[in-house]
Amino acid sequence: MELHILEHSLKVASIAKEGIQLFTHGLIKLAFLRSRTGCKFFSLTETPEDYTIIVDEEGFRELPESEFLSVAEATWLALNVVSGGGSNSGSQPIGVTKIAKSVIAPLADHNISVFMLSTYQTDFILVRERDLPLVMHTLAAEFTLLRVINGETVAANSLAVTNGFVKPKLVQRPIIHPLSSPSNMFCVTSLDPETLPSVATLLMDVMFYSGGMKESAVAEDSGHIRFFSFSLIEGYISLVMDVQTQQRFPNNVLFTSASGELWKMVRIGGQPLGFDECGIVAQISEPLAAADIPAYYISTFKFDHALVPEENIQSVISALQTSSDQRK
Amino acid sequence: MSGSKPDILWSPHHVDRYVICDSELSLYRIESVGTTLLAINSDTPYMKCVAWYPKPEPECLLAVGQANGRVVLTSLGQSHNSKCKDLMGKEFVPKHARQCNTLAWNPVESNWLAAGLDKHRADFSVLIWDISSKFTLETSVTAEKIRLSAGDTDSNLVVTKPLYELGQNDACLSLCWLPRDQKLLLAGMHRNLAIFDLRNTSQKMFVNTKAIQGVTVDPHFHDRVASFFEGQVAIWDLRKFEKPVLTLTEQPKPLTKVAWCPTRTGLLATLTRDSNVIRLYDMQHTPTPIGDETEPTIIERSVQPCENYLASFAWHPSSQNRMVVVTPNRSMVDFTVFERISFAWSSTTSLMWACGRHLYECTEEAGVSSTEKDISTKMRDRALSRYGHDTEQVWKNHLLAGGDDSQLKSLWYTLHYILYMYVLQKPLGNKHPIVYSGIKNIVKSGSGSTENARCWNGSELKADVIRYHNEERCLALQLCGWIKKGPEIHVEPFLQCLEQEGEWERAAAIALFNLDIRRSIEILHKGATSEKGDLNLSVVAMALSGYTDEKNSLWREMCSTLRLQLKNPYLSVMFAFLTSERGSYDAVLYEGRVAVRDRVAFACMFLSDSQLPRYIDKLTIEMKDAGNLEGILLTGLTKDGVDLMESYVDRTGDVQTASFCMLKGSTGEVVKDPRVQCWIENYRNLLDAWRFWHKRAEFDIHRSKLDPSSKPLAQVFVSCNFCGKSISYSCSAMPHQGRGFSQYGVTGSPTKSKVTSCPGCRKPLPRCALCLMNMGTPISSCPGTAKSDEKVDLSKDKKLAEFNNWFTWCHNCRHGGHAGHMLSWFRDHTECPVSACNCKCMQLDTTGSLTPSDTAQ
């Protein structure tokens, strides 16, 4: 397996809901006018609490400074796992499940904090730039490490000193954060970038307006959650939205898989999780991997979100409950 | 493609039809003038790529790849053909929707359609669909899960199970099937090119590269593949797949299409974005790479079919070098890429040029008389008629040259007189014969001349002319051919000679200049009464007989004006001479139509010592400037003469005449002039180029006779296998230096044929591969070993050529033997006579297949 270390230097930021109008200009540019910004990595996720932005340095310049904008202090690098060949056939576990054992658990063992972003196309594992030597050291055994420099993929030399890295203690990772599962169902989809202009107004409406405070309050009462994610990474668009939102799009614009799966969400965290705690993704992904349940995982500024197949939600809940029970 | 940019597809089987696809599909038929729109199909929105079914039936079946990854079969301009009816509208749906980037029909297994999709997580990006497969319900579990989007009610037409799935966790941007095997698929994946083998799908061959777009196989060379990335095209050799065999010069703008010409080998056309030119790369002369680092030469050209930017282009599948381009606003241009023309002159005046598959030849027509033949044709004809080789009667060479060139005639007469005088003077012991140095130098060397007023011969009239005389002037007259020898001015033999040739006017003039007016009249009368005589000559004779020395007579007055109307220059100068003032003969001397030798002879008779050199100098310069060979009379075979010949060669290119002429001079200095050497070498090369090898040899012999310094020394020696010394080594002590061949049996004489061992080390020389006799043994002395039929052959030739005795060998396998044996062997065989050696000796010899063109004589 290959692990690609992408060249984007990423910033993770949060925009408070009440300040969003200050940023719409920049965000629209980033989302719809790719050629104007030079930005190659952009993700916007709306949660009931805030808007989480993941953007590379080129794109970050589009965002004005404001009291409503809080930025995580570190620079992040995106890792991407590319499995070598088509040797394994049949249904593949999707998302974090696949990489739980190979990437997420080892990183958690080494106390490396990760920030996950699953898209329609792939999973990105964001790590702090300063952690990179340790990351490479940790994963060198399992992966062929390749680094993307100016678009060229070259072998990354893990020249980094191996001394001084603490040998990890292999411990059980019980789930320590409270979990919740909203009632609405989600789909993970994409669309042809060339058709983006035709749905731009609809997307803007979904991103910035439809989540009015009042409406969302009502929604949350009934177990619904306001959650929408848009990402435009290296020319590929990925969308995560609930079924209600999806129905607002015209036929044939969104890519729907032949099987048309729908997903339920598991929200992780009662208090904002912060950026320093390690092992949260691992806590969730390991039990799911053990049960061979595919999952998407989207971290935001305050909370983490896992998407699991709707038909599996019961087994997910039981698996996670077992895991959290171990704590006691 | 979707959106503004149209693309073109030629029908694979109907050479006059093509499809333009942008937001819809339009079928056009190309006609002698313009195109006709046959049908439009707008059933398939979100088109990303289109591929035309490769088999003739059902015709016009198209696969369309859509933005959501579905592949739809559709057709254009079809009556409801039962054959493809059940295929129309059939959809192939991938598990996860993403853009379909490329489609490729398998050219052999035409049911197979490969689709290249964008990346989706761990899903496969290369799907191979079987279009004949029926929709099969999968296991009930998955069937439940299938929630097809609205509109897919007719689910009988939807296929979700591909035949093969390849390229997991990757994106596929371009595809093509390899003609090497129907189960090999070349795919441009994300950052690598991969070859999938459907016989073993778990393995793939791949190479990391950025050039992954638009993979396409050269239809003429199945291991050659082109792919591109941004502005750069990479050419790959599948047998050596590690890196591109070459990359073409990078274009400033990203490429949009790359296509091999289907009708011509090694021609690749490329188009970049926002460009109105198509660039062509001609790898026509690319040899299949032998060494690792051989960079083949590529000829780059561009064609501009129209003013506008081009959206796409497509080669016509069968019409040579033809393509159709389409602009973004759908205007189409049908044009043919013009071939590069390469042409070559042959050594025999014909011109050949190649254009595409045609070879054109342009030759001089045989019967053309109106235009003068080209000098090379003339030289070739003259070489065949042995021009220049008559050393006995040198003047006859002008007849060998055709006898129709007055300059050549004058030249060869001059040379004839020079050689004649030289032979006469030789006994006098003149070391540097002055006859070679030309009249210009002869008259300058002369001492003062005697003047004498002369009377008309056979007439009482007193002539008012002074004739000058000395030894040098006499010599000059001899060179001019007026008199034979001796100090006496006796022109009668020359006059008789001219009479015989029918040159009446010239004879009459010369008689007159010799103050024999009666003889002159007599000659004119003879001319008038001769077989083809001109009666006007009698009239001239009558006019001449009225000559009077009276200064103011009517005769003088009328003659001096009316003479200008005489067409013949000699008749004209006769009257000019008679009517001229004493001592001023410009009307005669500068009459350009009169032969130089006659004017010079005239000048030598009538110009004073001060006038004569001035006149000769002036005339010499004139001749040199004009490159007129008559001037050789004045310059002789001196440096001046070479100058004159140089301007003649510059004007005519006739190196043949120049070579022969200068060889006659043979005063060392002249022949050593680099210009002369250059002419000689060029003439020899020309003879070689015409394959006149015998003529060339003849010329060399002729040359070595006249110019002993040119005798070539042996430059090629045969060295002994054992001691490495030349086997003609000992001949340095022999008198026949440079004829080393005689040392090992060329002559075939019994005494010399004994040299069968190296003169240096006494080891035996190699054996003939056929008769097994040592080198140096003549073939006549080896009966029995050769096959019987050969023996007959050889014995017949025995007397003809000693060449049969020569030893020859192949430069490749080093086997050889007697030339005669080898010749007869290779008459029936192509391989070396030595058993177990399969060297094709005769074919390796490029001149072996050539025959000399001058063997006719």
mmCIF file of C-alpha atoms in Angstrom, chain A residues 82-83 85-86 88 92 94-95 98 118-123 151-153 192 194 236 252 255-261 296 310, chain B residues 2 46 48 67-68 93-99 118-122 124 145-150 160 168-169 171 191 204 210:
data_model
loop_
_atom_site.group_PDB
_atom_site.id
_atom_site.type_symbol
_atom_site.label_atom_id
_atom_site.label_comp_id
_atom_site.label_asym_id
_atom_site.label_seq_id
_atom_site.Cartn_x
_atom_site.Cartn_y
_atom_site.Cartn_z
ATOM 1 C CA VAL A 82 -3.683 4.426 -2.123
ATOM 2 C CA SER A 83 -4.103 0.710 -2.187
ATOM 3 C CA GLY A 85 -3.763 -3.012 -6.981
ATOM 4 C CA GLY A 86 -6.951 -4.743 -7.717
ATOM 5 C CA ASN A 88 -8.815 -7.914 -3.524
ATOM 6 C CA GLN A 92 -14.524 -3.155 0.030
ATOM 7 C CA ILE A 94 -15.250 2.107 2.881
ATOM 8 C CA GLY A 95 -13.669 5.012 4.652
ATOM 9 C CA LYS A 98 -10.343 0.305 5.814
ATOM 10 C CA SER A 118 -13.796 11.611 4.253
ATOM 11 C CA THR A 119 -15.048 12.604 0.821
ATOM 12 C CA TYR A 120 -16.939 10.853 -1.935
ATOM 13 C CA GLN A 121 -13.648 10.012 -3.577
ATOM 14 C CA THR A 122 -11.296 9.170 -0.735
ATOM 15 C CA ASP A 123 -10.262 9.717 2.868
ATOM 16 C CA GLY A 151 2.601 17.524 -8.737
ATOM 17 C CA GLU A 152 5.273 14.827 -9.045
ATOM 18 C CA THR A 153 5.063 11.841 -6.794
ATOM 19 C CA ASP A 192 -19.465 16.812 -12.443
ATOM 20 C CA GLU A 194 -18.740 21.235 -15.291
ATOM 21 C CA TYR A 236 -13.087 16.687 -7.385
ATOM 22 C CA ASN A 252 -29.128 13.345 -12.877
ATOM 23 C CA PHE A 255 -23.852 11.158 -8.773
ATOM 24 C CA THR A 256 -25.923 8.512 -7.137
ATOM 25 C CA SER A 257 -24.486 5.120 -6.775
ATOM 26 C CA ALA A 258 -26.268 2.209 -8.299
ATOM 27 C CA SER A 259 -27.059 0.884 -4.883
ATOM 28 C CA GLY A 260 -28.045 4.325 -3.569
ATOM 29 C CA GLU A 261 -26.903 3.766 -0.007
ATOM 30 C CA TYR A 296 -17.171 7.883 6.586
ATOM 31 C CA GLU A 310 -28.433 3.107 7.845
ATOM 32 C CA SER B 2 -19.994 18.535 -23.047
ATOM 33 C CA TYR B 46 -23.976 15.089 -20.028
ATOM 34 C CA LYS B 48 -18.220 13.043 -21.717
ATOM 35 C CA ALA B 67 -20.773 12.641 -16.520
ATOM 36 C CA ASN B 68 -22.261 10.307 -13.940
ATOM 37 C CA VAL B 93 -24.087 1.724 -14.627
ATOM 38 C CA PRO B 94 -21.096 1.670 -12.328
ATOM 39 C CA LYS B 95 -21.499 0.974 -8.638
ATOM 40 C CA HIS B 96 -20.531 4.475 -7.676
ATOM 41 C CA ALA B 97 -21.320 7.366 -9.884
ATOM 42 C CA ARG B 98 -18.444 9.476 -11.181
ATOM 43 C CA GLN B 99 -17.432 10.911 -14.448
ATOM 44 C CA ASP B 118 -12.808 8.887 -12.233
ATOM 45 C CA LYS B 119 -11.641 7.776 -8.867
ATOM 46 C CA HIS B 120 -14.080 6.693 -6.241
ATOM 47 C CA ARG B 121 -12.578 5.530 -2.980
ATOM 48 C CA ALA B 122 -11.740 1.863 -3.265
ATOM 49 C CA PHE B 124 -12.595 0.235 -9.666
ATOM 50 C CA LYS B 145 -30.470 -1.995 -2.191
ATOM 51 C CA ILE B 146 -30.765 -0.852 -5.748
ATOM 52 C CA ARG B 147 -32.666 2.341 -5.771
ATOM 53 C CA LEU B 148 -32.269 3.473 -9.276
ATOM 54 C CA SER B 149 -33.013 7.057 -9.945
ATOM 55 C CA ALA B 150 -36.309 7.950 -11.524
ATOM 56 C CA THR B 160 -24.712 -3.127 -13.440
ATOM 57 C CA GLN B 168 -9.003 -0.231 -7.963
ATOM 58 C CA ASN B 169 -8.581 2.931 -5.963
ATOM 59 C CA ALA B 171 -8.702 7.102 -11.708
ATOM 60 C CA ARG B 191 -0.016 9.251 -12.460
ATOM 61 C CA LYS B 204 -0.635 -5.293 -14.251
ATOM 62 C CA LYS B 210 2.458 12.153 -15.759
#
